[in-house]
CSV table of C-alpha atoms in Angstrom, one decimal:
chain,number,residue,atom,x,y,z
A,1,MET,CA,128.2,98.5,127.8
A,2,SER,CA,126.8,94.7,128.0
A,3,THR,CA,128.7,91.7,127.0
A,4,ALA,CA,126.2,91.7,124.2
A,5,ASP,CA,127.2,95.0,122.6
A,6,ILE,CA,130.8,94.5,122.9
A,7,VAL,CA,130.6,91.3,121.2
A,8,ALA,CA,128.4,92.8,118.8
A,9,LEU,CA,130.9,95.1,118.2
A,10,VAL,CA,134.0,92.9,117.6
A,11,ILE,CA,132.3,90.9,115.0
A,12,VAL,CA,131.6,94.0,113.2
A,13,LEU,CA,135.0,95.5,113.1
A,14,VAL,CA,136.2,91.8,112.1
A,15,GLY,CA,133.6,92.2,108.9
A,16,LEU,CA,134.7,95.5,108.6
A,17,GLY,CA,138.2,94.2,108.0
A,18,VAL,CA,137.5,91.5,106.0
A,19,VAL,CA,135.8,93.5,103.5
A,20,LEU,CA,138.2,96.5,103.6
A,21,ILE,CA,141.4,93.7,103.2
A,22,PRO,CA,141.0,92.2,100.1
A,23,PHE,CA,139.6,96.2,98.9
A,24,LEU,CA,142.5,97.7,99.6
A,25,TYR,CA,144.9,95.4,98.1
A,26,GLY,CA,143.3,95.3,94.8
A,27,ALA,CA,143.4,98.7,94.8
A,28,VAL,CA,147.6,98.3,95.6
A,29,TYR,CA,147.7,95.7,93.0
A,30,VAL,CA,146.0,97.6,90.9
A,31,ALA,CA,148.3,101.2,91.1
A,32,GLY,CA,150.9,98.4,91.1
A,33,ARG,CA,149.7,97.4,87.7
A,34,LEU,CA,149.2,101.2,86.9
A,35,GLY,CA,152.0,101.9,87.1
A,36,VAL,CA,151.8,104.3,89.6
A,37,GLY,CA,154.1,104.6,92.3
A,38,PRO,CA,157.5,102.5,92.7
A,39,LEU,CA,155.5,99.1,93.7
A,40,SER,CA,158.4,96.6,92.6
A,41,ASN,CA,162.0,96.6,91.6
A,42,GLU,CA,162.6,93.4,90.5
A,43,GLY,CA,164.1,93.4,87.0
A,44,LEU,CA,165.5,96.7,86.3
A,45,ASP,CA,168.0,96.6,83.8
A,46,ARG,CA,170.7,99.6,84.7
A,47,SER,CA,174.4,100.1,83.9
A,48,ASP,CA,174.9,102.6,86.9
A,49,SER,CA,175.9,102.0,90.5
A,50,GLU,CA,172.7,103.1,92.3
A,51,THR,CA,169.3,101.6,91.3
A,52,ALA,CA,166.6,101.0,92.9
A,53,GLY,CA,167.8,102.9,96.0
A,54,LEU,CA,170.7,100.1,96.0
A,55,THR,CA,174.1,101.1,96.4
A,56,VAL,CA,176.8,99.2,94.6
A,57,ASP,CA,180.5,99.8,94.7
A,58,LEU,CA,181.8,98.4,90.5
A,59,ARG,CA,185.0,98.1,90.2
A,60,GLY,CA,187.2,99.2,87.0
A,61,ASP,CA,184.6,99.0,84.0
A,62,GLU,CA,182.4,96.3,85.4
A,63,GLU,CA,178.4,96.8,85.0
A,64,ALA,CA,175.2,96.7,86.3
A,65,VAL,CA,173.4,94.3,84.3
A,66,TYR,CA,170.7,92.5,86.2
A,67,VAL,CA,168.8,94.1,89.6
A,68,SER,CA,166.9,92.6,91.8
A,69,SER,CA,165.2,93.8,94.8
A,70,PRO,CA,162.5,91.2,95.1
A,71,ASP,CA,158.8,93.2,95.7
A,72,ARG,CA,161.5,95.6,98.1
A,73,GLU,CA,159.2,98.9,97.3
A,74,ARG,CA,156.0,96.9,98.1
A,75,TRP,CA,155.9,97.2,101.7
A,76,ARG,CA,155.1,100.7,101.5
A,77,PRO,CA,151.4,100.3,100.5
A,78,LEU,CA,150.6,97.5,102.2
A,79,PHE,CA,152.2,99.2,105.5
A,80,VAL,CA,149.6,102.0,105.7
A,81,VAL,CA,147.1,100.0,105.1
A,82,GLY,CA,148.2,97.7,108.0
A,83,LEU,CA,148.1,100.9,110.4
A,84,PHE,CA,145.1,101.7,108.5
A,85,LEU,CA,143.4,98.3,110.0
A,86,ILE,CA,144.8,98.0,113.1
A,87,PRO,CA,141.6,99.3,115.1
A,88,PHE,CA,139.9,96.4,113.2
A,89,PHE,CA,142.6,93.3,114.6
A,90,TRP,CA,144.0,93.4,111.0
A,91,GLY,CA,146.8,95.4,111.0
A,92,VAL,CA,149.3,93.8,112.8
A,93,PRO,CA,149.5,90.4,110.5
A,94,LEU,CA,149.6,93.1,108.2
A,95,CYS,CA,152.4,95.3,109.2
A,96,PHE,CA,154.5,92.7,109.8
A,97,TYR,CA,154.1,91.3,106.6
A,98,ALA,CA,155.1,94.5,105.1
A,99,TYR,CA,158.2,94.7,107.5
A,100,ARG,CA,159.1,91.0,105.9
A,101,LEU,CA,158.5,92.7,102.7
A,102,ARG,CA,161.6,95.4,103.3
A,103,ASN,CA,163.7,93.2,104.5
A,104,GLN,CA,164.0,90.8,102.2
A,105,PRO,CA,168.1,90.7,100.2
A,106,LYS,CA,168.7,92.8,97.3
A,107,TYR,CA,170.9,91.1,94.4
A,108,VAL,CA,172.6,92.8,91.4
A,109,VAL,CA,174.1,90.7,88.7
A,110,THR,CA,177.6,92.6,87.2
A,111,SER,CA,178.8,91.8,84.1
A,112,ASP,CA,181.7,90.4,86.6
A,113,ARG,CA,180.3,89.0,90.1
A,114,VAL,CA,177.0,88.7,91.8
A,115,ILE,CA,176.6,90.4,94.5
A,116,GLU,CA,173.8,89.8,96.9
A,117,LYS,CA,172.8,92.3,99.9
A,118,ILE,CA,170.7,91.8,103.2
A,119,GLY,CA,170.5,94.5,105.3
A,120,SER,CA,173.8,96.2,106.0
A,121,ASP,CA,176.1,92.9,105.6
A,122,THR,CA,177.0,92.7,101.4
A,123,SER,CA,178.1,89.6,100.0
A,124,SER,CA,180.3,89.0,96.4
A,125,TYR,CA,180.5,85.8,94.2
A,126,PRO,CA,182.7,86.4,91.3
A,127,LEU,CA,181.5,84.9,88.2
A,128,ALA,CA,184.2,82.5,87.4
A,129,ASP,CA,183.6,80.4,90.4
A,130,ILE,CA,179.6,79.9,90.2
A,131,ALA,CA,179.1,76.4,89.7
A,132,GLN,CA,175.3,74.1,89.3
A,133,LEU,CA,173.3,77.1,87.9
A,134,GLN,CA,169.5,75.4,88.5
A,135,THR,CA,165.8,77.5,88.7
A,136,GLY,CA,162.5,76.5,89.4
A,137,ALA,CA,160.3,77.4,91.3
A,138,ASN,CA,158.4,76.4,94.5
A,139,LEU,CA,154.4,75.7,95.2
A,140,SER,CA,154.1,79.9,96.5
A,141,GLU,CA,156.3,80.8,93.9
A,142,ARG,CA,153.9,78.9,91.2
A,143,LEU,CA,150.7,80.8,92.5
A,144,THR,CA,152.2,84.2,92.1
A,145,ASN,CA,154.8,84.0,88.7
A,146,LYS,CA,157.6,83.9,90.4
A,147,GLY,CA,160.9,81.6,90.7
A,148,HIS,CA,164.0,81.4,92.3
A,149,VAL,CA,167.8,80.5,91.1
A,150,LYS,CA,170.1,78.2,92.8
A,151,PHE,CA,173.6,78.3,92.7
A,152,SER,CA,176.4,76.9,94.4
A,153,VAL,CA,180.2,78.9,94.8
A,154,ASP,CA,182.9,76.9,94.5
A,155,HIS,CA,180.8,73.8,95.2
A,156,SER,CA,180.6,74.6,98.6
A,157,GLN,CA,178.3,77.3,99.2
A,158,LEU,CA,174.9,77.1,98.4
A,159,VAL,CA,173.1,80.5,97.3
A,160,THR,CA,169.3,81.0,96.0
A,161,ILE,CA,168.0,84.3,94.5
A,162,SER,CA,164.1,83.6,95.3
A,163,GLY,CA,161.6,85.9,94.2
A,164,LEU,CA,162.3,86.5,90.2
A,165,ARG,CA,159.4,87.2,87.8
A,166,ARG,CA,162.2,85.6,85.1
A,167,PRO,CA,164.8,83.1,86.4
A,168,GLY,CA,165.6,81.8,83.4
A,169,ARG,CA,166.8,85.7,82.7
A,170,VAL,CA,168.7,85.0,85.7
A,171,ALA,CA,170.3,81.8,85.1
A,172,ARG,CA,171.2,83.3,81.8
A,173,LEU,CA,173.1,86.4,82.9
A,174,ILE,CA,175.0,84.4,85.2
A,175,ASP,CA,175.7,82.2,83.5
A,176,ALA,CA,176.8,83.9,79.6
């Protein structure tokens, strides 16, 4: 193969990737909107201790009132699309993005506390110790119709729950 043939092949592969990525990502988005497959678990209201693949030990009469695992399951179709696009040089960043989505923190708001789970580490914040509750959205969150809730625990530790579709609702549940 000559250099011109290799350059032409690379141009064709990159061109196919440019055409296929929006099409495949659009298909994943439409499937999520139609409810085909578990593409997002954010905002599920549950009272059981195992919700959306997130196991939490609840105390006594404690009840889970809000479970948030932002885009937790959205990584699977992106990972599959990324594997398909690896020959077109577009799959590696897409697989990395899917890995980042998979490792996002998960949150549970219960009747007594807020539970944060990052990987195998779990932190618990009693509702009585939460102060300075704020909601907001940065530029990237505004573009994706999401927001965040910030609160301090004992006026020392700042906790941010980001990637929420309804941050005001979560803030009301925490503040109640």
